[in-house]
Short mmCIF file of N, CA and C in Angstrom, two decimals:
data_model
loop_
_atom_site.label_atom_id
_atom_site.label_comp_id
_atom_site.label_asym_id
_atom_site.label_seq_id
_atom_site.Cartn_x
_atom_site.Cartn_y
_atom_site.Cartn_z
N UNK A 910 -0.62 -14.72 -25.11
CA UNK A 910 -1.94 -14.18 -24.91
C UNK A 910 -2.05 -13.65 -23.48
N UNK A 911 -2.85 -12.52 -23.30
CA UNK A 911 -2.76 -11.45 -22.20
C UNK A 911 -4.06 -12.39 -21.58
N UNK A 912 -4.21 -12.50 -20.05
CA UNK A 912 -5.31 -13.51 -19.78
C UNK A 912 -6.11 -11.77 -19.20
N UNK A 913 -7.26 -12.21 -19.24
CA UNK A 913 -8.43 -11.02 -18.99
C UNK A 913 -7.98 -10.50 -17.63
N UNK A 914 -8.28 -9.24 -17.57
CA UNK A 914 -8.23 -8.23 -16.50
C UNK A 914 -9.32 -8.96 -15.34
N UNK A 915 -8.96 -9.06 -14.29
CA UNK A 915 -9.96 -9.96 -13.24
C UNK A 915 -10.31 -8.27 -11.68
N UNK A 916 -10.83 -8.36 -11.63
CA UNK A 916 -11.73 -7.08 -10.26
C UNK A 916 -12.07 -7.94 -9.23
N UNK A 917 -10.97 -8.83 -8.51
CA UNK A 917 -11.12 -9.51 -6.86
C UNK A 917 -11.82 -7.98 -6.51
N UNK A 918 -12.79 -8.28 -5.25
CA UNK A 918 -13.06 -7.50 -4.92
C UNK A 918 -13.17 -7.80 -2.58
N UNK A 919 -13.15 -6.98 -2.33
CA UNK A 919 -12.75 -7.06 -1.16
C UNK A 919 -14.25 -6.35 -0.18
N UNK A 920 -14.80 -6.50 0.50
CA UNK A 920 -14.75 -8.19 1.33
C UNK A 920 -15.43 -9.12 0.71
N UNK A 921 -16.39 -8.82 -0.40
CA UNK A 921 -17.25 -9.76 -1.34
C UNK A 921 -16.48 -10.91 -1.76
N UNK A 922 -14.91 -10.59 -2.28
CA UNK A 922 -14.53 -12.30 -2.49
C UNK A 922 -13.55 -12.58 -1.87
N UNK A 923 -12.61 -11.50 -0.70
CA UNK A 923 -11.72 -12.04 -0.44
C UNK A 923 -11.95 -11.04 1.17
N UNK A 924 -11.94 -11.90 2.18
CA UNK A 924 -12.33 -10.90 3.80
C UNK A 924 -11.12 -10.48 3.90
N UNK A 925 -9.82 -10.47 3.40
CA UNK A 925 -8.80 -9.45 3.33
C UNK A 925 -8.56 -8.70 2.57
N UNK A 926 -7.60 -7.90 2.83
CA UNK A 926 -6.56 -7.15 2.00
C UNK A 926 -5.64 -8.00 0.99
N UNK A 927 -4.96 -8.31 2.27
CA UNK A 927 -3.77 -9.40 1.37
C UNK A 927 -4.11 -10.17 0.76
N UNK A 928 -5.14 -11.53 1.36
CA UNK A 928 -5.66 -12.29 0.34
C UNK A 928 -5.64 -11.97 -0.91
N UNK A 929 -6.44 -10.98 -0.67
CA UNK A 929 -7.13 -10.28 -2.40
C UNK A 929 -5.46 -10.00 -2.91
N UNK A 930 -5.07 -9.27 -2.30
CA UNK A 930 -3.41 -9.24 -3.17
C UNK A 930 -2.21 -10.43 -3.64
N UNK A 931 -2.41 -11.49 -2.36
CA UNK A 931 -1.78 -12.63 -2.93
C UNK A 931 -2.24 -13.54 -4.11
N UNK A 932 -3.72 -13.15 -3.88
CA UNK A 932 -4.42 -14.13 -5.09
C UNK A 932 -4.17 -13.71 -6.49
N UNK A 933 -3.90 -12.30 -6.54
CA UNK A 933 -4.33 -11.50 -7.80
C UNK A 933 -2.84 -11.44 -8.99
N UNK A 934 -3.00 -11.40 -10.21
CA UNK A 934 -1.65 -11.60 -10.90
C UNK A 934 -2.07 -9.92 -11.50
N UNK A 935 -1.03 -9.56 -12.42
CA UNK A 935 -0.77 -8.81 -12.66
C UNK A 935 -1.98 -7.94 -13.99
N UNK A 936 -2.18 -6.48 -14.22
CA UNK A 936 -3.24 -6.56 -14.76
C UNK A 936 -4.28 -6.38 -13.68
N UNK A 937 -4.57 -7.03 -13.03
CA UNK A 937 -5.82 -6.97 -11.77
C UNK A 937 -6.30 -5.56 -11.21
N UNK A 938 -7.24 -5.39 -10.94
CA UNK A 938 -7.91 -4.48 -9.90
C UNK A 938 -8.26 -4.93 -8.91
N UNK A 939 -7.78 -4.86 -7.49
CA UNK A 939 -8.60 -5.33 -5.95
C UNK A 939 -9.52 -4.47 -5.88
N UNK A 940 -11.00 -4.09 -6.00
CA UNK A 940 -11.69 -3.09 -5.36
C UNK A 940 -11.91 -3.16 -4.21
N UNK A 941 -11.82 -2.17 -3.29
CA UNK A 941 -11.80 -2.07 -2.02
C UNK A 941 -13.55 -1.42 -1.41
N UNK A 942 -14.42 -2.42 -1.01
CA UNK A 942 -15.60 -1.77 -0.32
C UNK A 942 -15.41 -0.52 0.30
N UNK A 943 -16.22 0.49 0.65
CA UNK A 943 -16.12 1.31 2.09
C UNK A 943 -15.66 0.46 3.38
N UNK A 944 -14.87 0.77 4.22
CA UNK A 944 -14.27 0.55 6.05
C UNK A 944 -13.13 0.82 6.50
N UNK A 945 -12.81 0.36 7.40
CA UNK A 945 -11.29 1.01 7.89
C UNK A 945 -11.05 -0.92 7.96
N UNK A 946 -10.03 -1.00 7.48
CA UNK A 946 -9.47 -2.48 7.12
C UNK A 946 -8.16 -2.17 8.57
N UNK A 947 -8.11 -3.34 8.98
CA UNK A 947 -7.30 -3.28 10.00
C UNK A 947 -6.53 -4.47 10.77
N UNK A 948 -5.80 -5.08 11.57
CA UNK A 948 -5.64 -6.29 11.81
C UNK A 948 -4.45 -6.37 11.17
N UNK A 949 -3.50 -7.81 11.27
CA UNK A 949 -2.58 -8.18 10.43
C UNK A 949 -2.89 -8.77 9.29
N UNK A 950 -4.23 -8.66 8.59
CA UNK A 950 -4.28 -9.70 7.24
C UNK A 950 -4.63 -8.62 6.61
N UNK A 951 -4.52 -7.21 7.12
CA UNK A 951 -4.91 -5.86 6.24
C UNK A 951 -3.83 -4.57 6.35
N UNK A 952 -2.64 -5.36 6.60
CA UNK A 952 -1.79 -4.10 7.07
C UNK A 952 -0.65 -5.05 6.71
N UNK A 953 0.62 -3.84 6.72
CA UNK A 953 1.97 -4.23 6.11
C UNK A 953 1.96 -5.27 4.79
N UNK A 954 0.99 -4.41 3.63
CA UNK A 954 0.66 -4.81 2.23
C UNK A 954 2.20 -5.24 1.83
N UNK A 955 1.82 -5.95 0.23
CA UNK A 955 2.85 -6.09 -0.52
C UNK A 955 2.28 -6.67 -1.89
N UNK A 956 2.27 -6.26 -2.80
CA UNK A 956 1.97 -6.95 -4.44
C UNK A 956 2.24 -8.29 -4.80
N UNK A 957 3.01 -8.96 -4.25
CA UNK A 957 4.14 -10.26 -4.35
C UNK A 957 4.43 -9.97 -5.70
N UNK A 958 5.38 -8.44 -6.08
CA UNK A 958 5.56 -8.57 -7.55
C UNK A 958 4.82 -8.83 -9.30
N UNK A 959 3.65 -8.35 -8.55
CA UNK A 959 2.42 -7.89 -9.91
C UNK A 959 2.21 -6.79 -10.00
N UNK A 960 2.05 -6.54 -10.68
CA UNK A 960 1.35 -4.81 -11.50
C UNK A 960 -0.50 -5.08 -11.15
N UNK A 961 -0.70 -4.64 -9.72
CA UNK A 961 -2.08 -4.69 -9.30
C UNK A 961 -2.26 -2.81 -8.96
N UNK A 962 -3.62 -3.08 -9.10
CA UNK A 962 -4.14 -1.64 -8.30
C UNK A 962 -5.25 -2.41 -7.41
N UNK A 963 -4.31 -1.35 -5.82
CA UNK A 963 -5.75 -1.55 -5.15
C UNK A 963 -6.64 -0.24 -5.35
N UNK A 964 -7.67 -0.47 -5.29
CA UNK A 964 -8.23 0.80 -5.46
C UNK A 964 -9.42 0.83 -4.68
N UNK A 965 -9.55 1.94 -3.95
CA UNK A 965 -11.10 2.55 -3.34
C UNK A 965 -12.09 3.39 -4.75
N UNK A 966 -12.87 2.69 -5.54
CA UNK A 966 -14.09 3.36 -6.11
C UNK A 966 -14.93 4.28 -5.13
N UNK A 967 -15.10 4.44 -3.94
CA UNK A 967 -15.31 5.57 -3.29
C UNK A 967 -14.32 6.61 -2.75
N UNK A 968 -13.16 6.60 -3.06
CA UNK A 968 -12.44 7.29 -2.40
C UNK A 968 -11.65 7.34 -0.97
N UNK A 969 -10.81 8.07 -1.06
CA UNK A 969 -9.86 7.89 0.46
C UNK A 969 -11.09 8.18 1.71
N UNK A 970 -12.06 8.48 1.54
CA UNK A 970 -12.49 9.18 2.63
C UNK A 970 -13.86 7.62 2.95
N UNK A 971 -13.71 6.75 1.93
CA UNK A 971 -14.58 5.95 2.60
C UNK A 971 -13.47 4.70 2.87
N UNK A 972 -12.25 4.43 2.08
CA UNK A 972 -11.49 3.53 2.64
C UNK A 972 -10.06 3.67 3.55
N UNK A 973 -9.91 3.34 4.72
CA UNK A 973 -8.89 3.00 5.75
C UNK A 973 -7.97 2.03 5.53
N UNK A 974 -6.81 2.24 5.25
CA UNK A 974 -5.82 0.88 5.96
C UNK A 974 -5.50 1.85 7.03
N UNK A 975 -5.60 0.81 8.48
CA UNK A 975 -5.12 1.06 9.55
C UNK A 975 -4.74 0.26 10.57
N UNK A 976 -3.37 0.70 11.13
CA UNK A 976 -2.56 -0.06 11.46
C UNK A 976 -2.94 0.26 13.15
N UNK A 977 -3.73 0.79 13.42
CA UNK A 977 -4.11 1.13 15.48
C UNK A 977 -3.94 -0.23 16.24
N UNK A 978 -3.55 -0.02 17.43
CA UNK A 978 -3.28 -1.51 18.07
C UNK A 978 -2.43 -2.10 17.80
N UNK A 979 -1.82 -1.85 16.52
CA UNK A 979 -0.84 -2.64 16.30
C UNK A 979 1.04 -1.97 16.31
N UNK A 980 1.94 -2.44 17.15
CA UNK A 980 3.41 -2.16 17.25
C UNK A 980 4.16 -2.73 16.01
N UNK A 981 4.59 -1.46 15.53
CA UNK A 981 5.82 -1.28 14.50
C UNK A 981 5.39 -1.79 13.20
N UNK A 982 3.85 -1.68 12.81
CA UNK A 982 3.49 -1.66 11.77
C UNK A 982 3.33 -0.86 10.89
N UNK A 983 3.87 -0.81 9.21
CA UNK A 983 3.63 -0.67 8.16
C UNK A 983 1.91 -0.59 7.49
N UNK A 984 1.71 0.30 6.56
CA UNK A 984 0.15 -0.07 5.87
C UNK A 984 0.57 -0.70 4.49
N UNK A 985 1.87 -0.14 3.77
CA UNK A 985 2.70 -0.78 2.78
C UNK A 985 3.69 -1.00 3.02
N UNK A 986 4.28 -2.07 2.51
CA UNK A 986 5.35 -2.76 2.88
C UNK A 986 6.01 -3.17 1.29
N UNK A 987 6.57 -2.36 0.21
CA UNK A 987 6.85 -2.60 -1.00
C UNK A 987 8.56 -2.49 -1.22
N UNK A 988 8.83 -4.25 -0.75
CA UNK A 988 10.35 -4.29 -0.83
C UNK A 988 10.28 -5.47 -1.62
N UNK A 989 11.42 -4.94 -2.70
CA UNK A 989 11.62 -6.40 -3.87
C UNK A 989 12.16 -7.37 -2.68
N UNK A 990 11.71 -8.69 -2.56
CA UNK A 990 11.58 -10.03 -2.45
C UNK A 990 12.69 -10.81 -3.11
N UNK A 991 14.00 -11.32 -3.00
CA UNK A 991 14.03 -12.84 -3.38
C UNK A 991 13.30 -13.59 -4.16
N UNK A 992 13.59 -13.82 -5.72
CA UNK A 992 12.50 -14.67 -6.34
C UNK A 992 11.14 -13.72 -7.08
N UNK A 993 10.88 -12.70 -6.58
CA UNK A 993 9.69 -12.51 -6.89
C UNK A 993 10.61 -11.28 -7.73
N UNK A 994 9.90 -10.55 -8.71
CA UNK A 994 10.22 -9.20 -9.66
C UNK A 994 9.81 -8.08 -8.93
N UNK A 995 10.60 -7.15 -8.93
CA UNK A 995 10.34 -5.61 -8.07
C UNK A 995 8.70 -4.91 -8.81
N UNK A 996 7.82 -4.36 -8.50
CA UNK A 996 7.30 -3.60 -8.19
C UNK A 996 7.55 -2.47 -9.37
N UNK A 997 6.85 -2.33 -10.08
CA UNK A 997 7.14 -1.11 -10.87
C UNK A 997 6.26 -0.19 -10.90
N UNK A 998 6.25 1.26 -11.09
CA UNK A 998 4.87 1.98 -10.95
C UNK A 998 3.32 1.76 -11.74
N UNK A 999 3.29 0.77 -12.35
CA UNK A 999 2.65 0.22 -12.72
C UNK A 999 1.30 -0.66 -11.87
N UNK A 1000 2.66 -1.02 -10.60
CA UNK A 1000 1.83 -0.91 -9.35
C UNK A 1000 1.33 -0.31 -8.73
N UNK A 1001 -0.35 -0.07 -8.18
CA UNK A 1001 -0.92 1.38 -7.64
C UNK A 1001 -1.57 1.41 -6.76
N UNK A 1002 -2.30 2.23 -6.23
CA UNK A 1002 -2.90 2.23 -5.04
C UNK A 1002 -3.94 3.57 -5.10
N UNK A 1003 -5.33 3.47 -4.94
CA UNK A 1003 -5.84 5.07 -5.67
C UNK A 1003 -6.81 4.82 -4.88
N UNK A 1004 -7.30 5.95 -4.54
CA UNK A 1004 -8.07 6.60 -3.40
C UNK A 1004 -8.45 5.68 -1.86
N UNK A 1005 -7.19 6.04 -1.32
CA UNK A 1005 -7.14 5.19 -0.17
C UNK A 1005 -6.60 5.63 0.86
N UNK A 1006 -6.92 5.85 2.24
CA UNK A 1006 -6.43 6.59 3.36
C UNK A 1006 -5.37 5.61 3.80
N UNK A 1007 -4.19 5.72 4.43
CA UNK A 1007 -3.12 4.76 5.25
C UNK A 1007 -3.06 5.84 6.44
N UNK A 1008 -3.57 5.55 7.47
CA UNK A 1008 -2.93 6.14 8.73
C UNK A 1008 -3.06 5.26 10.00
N UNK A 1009 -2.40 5.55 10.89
CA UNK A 1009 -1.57 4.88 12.30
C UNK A 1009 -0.93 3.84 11.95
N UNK A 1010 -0.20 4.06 11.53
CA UNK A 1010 1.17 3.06 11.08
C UNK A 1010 2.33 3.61 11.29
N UNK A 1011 3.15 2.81 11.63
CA UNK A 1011 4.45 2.66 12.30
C UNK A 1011 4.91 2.83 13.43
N UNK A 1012 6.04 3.10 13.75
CA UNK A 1012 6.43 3.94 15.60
C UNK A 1012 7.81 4.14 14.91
N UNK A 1013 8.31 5.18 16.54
CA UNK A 1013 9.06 6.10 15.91
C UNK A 1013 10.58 5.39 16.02
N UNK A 1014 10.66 4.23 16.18
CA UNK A 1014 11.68 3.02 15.57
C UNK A 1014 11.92 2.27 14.70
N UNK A 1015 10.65 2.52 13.44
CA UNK A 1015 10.65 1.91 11.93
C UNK A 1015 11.30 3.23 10.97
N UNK A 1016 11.51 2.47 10.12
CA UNK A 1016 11.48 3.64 8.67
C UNK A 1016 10.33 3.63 7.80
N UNK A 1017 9.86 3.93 7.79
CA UNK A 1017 8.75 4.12 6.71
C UNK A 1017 7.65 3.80 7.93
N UNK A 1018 6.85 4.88 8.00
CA UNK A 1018 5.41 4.38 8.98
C UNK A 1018 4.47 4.42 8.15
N UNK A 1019 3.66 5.41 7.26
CA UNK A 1019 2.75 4.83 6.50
C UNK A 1019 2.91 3.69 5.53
N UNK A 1020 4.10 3.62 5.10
CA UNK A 1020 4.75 2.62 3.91
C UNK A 1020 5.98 3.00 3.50
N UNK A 1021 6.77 2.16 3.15
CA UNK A 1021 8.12 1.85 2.50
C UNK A 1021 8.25 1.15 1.63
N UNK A 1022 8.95 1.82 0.33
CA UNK A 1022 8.96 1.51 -0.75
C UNK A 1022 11.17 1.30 -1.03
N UNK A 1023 11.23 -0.12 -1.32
CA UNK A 1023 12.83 -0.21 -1.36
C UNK A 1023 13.03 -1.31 -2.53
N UNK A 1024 13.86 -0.70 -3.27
CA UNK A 1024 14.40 -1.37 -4.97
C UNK A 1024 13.02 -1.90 -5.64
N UNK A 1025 12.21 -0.92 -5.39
CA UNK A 1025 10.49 -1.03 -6.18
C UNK A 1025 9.77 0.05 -6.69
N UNK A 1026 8.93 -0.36 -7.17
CA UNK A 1026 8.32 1.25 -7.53
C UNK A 1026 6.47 0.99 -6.90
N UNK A 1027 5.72 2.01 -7.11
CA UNK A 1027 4.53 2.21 -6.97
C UNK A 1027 3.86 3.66 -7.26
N UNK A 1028 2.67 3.53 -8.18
CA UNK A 1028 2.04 5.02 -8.36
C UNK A 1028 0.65 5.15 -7.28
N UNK A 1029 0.79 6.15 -6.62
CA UNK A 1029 -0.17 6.41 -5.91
C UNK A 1029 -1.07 7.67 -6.24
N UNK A 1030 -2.14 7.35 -6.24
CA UNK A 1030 -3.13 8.72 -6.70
C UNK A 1030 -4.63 8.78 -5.83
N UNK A 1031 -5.20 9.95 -5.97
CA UNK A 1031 -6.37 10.35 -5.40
C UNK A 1031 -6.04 9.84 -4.00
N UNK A 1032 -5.17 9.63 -2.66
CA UNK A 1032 -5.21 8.46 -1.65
C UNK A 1032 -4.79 10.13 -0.19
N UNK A 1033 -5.14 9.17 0.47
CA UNK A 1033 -4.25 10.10 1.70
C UNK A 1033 -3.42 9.44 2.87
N UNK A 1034 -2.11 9.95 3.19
CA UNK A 1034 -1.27 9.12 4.08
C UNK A 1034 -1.09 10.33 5.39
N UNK A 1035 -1.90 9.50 6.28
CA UNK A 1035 -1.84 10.51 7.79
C UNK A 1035 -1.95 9.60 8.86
N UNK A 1036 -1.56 10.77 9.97
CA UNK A 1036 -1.13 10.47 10.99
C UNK A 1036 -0.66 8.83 11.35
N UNK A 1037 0.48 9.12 11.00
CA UNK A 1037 1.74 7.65 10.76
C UNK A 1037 3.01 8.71 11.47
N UNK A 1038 3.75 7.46 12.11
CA UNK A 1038 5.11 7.79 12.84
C UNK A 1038 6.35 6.89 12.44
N UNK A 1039 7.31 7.51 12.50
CA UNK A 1039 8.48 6.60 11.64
C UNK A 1039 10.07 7.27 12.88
N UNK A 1040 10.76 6.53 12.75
CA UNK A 1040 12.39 7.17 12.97
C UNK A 1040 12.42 8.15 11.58
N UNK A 1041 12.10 8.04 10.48
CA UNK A 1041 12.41 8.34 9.27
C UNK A 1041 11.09 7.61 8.41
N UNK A 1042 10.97 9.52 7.77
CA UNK A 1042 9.45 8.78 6.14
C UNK A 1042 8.35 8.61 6.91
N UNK A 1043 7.82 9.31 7.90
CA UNK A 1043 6.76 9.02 8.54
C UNK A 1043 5.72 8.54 7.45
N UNK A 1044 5.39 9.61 6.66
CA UNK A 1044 4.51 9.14 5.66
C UNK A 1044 4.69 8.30 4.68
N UNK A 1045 5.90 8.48 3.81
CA UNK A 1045 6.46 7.25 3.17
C UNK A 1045 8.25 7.69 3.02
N UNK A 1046 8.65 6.51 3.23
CA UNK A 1046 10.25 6.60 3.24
C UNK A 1046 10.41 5.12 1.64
N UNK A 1047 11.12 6.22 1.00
CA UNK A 1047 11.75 5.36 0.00
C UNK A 1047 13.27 5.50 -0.69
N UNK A 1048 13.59 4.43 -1.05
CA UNK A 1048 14.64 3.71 -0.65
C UNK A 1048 15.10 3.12 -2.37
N UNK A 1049 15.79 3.78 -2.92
CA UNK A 1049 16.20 3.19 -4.38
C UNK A 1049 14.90 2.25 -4.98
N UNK A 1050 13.82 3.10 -4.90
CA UNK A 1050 12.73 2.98 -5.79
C UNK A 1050 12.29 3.96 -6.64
N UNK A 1051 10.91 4.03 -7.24
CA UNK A 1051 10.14 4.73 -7.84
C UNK A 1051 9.22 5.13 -7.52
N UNK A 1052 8.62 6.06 -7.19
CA UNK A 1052 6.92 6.64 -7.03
C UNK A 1052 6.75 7.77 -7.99
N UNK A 1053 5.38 7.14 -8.70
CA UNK A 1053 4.69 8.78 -9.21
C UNK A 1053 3.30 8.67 -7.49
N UNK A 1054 3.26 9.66 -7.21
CA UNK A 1054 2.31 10.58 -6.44
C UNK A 1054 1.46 11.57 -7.52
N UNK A 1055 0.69 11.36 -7.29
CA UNK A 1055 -0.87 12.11 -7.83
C UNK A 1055 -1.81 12.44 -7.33
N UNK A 1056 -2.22 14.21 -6.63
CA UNK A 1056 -3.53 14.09 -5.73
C UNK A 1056 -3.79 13.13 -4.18
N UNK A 1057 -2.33 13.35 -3.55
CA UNK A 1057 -2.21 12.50 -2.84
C UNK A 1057 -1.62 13.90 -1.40
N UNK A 1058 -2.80 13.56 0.01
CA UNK A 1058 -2.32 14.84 1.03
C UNK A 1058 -1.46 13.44 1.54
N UNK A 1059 -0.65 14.76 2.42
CA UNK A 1059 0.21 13.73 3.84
C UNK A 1059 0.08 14.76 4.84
N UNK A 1060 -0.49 14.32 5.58
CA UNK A 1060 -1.61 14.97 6.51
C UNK A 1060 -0.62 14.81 7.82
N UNK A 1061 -0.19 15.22 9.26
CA UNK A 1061 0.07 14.79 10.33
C UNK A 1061 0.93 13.64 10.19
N UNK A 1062 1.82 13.30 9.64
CA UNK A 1062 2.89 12.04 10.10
C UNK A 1062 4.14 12.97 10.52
N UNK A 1063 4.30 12.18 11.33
CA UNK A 1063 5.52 12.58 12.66
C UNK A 1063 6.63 11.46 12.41
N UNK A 1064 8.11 12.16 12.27
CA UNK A 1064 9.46 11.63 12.18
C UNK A 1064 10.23 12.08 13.13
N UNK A 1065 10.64 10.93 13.68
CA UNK A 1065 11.61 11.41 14.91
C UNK A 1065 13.20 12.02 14.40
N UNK A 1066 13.46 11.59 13.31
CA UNK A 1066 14.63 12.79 12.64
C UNK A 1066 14.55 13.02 10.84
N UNK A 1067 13.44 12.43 10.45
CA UNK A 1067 13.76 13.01 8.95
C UNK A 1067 12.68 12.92 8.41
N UNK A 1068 11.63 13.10 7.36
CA UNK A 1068 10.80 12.83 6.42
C UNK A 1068 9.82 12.96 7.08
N UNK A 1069 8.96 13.89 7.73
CA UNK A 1069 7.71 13.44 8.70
C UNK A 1069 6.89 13.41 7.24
N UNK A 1070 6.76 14.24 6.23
CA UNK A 1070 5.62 14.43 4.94
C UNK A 1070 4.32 15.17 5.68
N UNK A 1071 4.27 15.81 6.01
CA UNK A 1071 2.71 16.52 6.63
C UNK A 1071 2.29 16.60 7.83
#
């Protein structure tokens, strides 16, 4: 038996990002309020291996992950784990801005996706910096992209995306 679809919702039941993502099993929706989410308990995401969507119901233009202030950070961070099951596009992320993430000594500055998958739609990934994938660098995974800009990310030798 399939247990009911559950809508954690963010900051109403969980004052993070992650929280809301560690708590949530597969099936789930995180809804994401309007703000620019920021800090380490809202940056360098990860599913722990569920089929979740985070999702902005208002759109990229009212929700932020942002990584400012912070050195050599990620906004996604989607690498199969030890123990846990990879990430399949099943996993999503929809209407959601990721920008100032990374420096130009990571791979992946908005997010990195490695032996995983993820579908991203309606979202926007800008101004992020990487060595490589400014916007997203992936790595023997999967992405469907849907309605998705990459606005200003800067690569110091490969993948800037926009």
């Amino acid at each position: 038996c399939t247990p009911p679809q559950r809508r954690p919702a963010v900051p109403a039941d969980f004052a993070a990002l992650r929280s809301a993502l560690r708590h949530s099993r597969s099936g789930d929706t995180v809804e994401v309020s309007p703000g620019t989410y920021g800090g380490t308990d809202n940056t360098a995401l990860h599913f722990y291996g569920q089929e979740v969507t985070l999702e902005s119901p208002s759109g990229p233009e009212a929700v932020t992950v942002s990584c400012a202030g912070l050195d050599n950070v990620r906004g996604l961070q989607i690498i199969q784990q030890s123990g846990w099951s990879p990430e399949t596009t099943r996993t999503a992320m929809n209407g959601v801005t990721v920008s100032t993430c990374g420096s130009p000594s990571v791979l992946g500055g908005g997010m990195v996706i490695m032996r995983a998958g993820l579908t991203i739609t309606h979202s926007r990934i800008a101004d992020n910096a990487a060595l490589a994938g400014a916007g997203l660098y992936l790595q023997d995974g999967h992405v469907v992209i849907q309605h998705v800009a990459f606005t200003n990310n800067k690569a110091e030798q490969n993948g800037g995306a926009g």
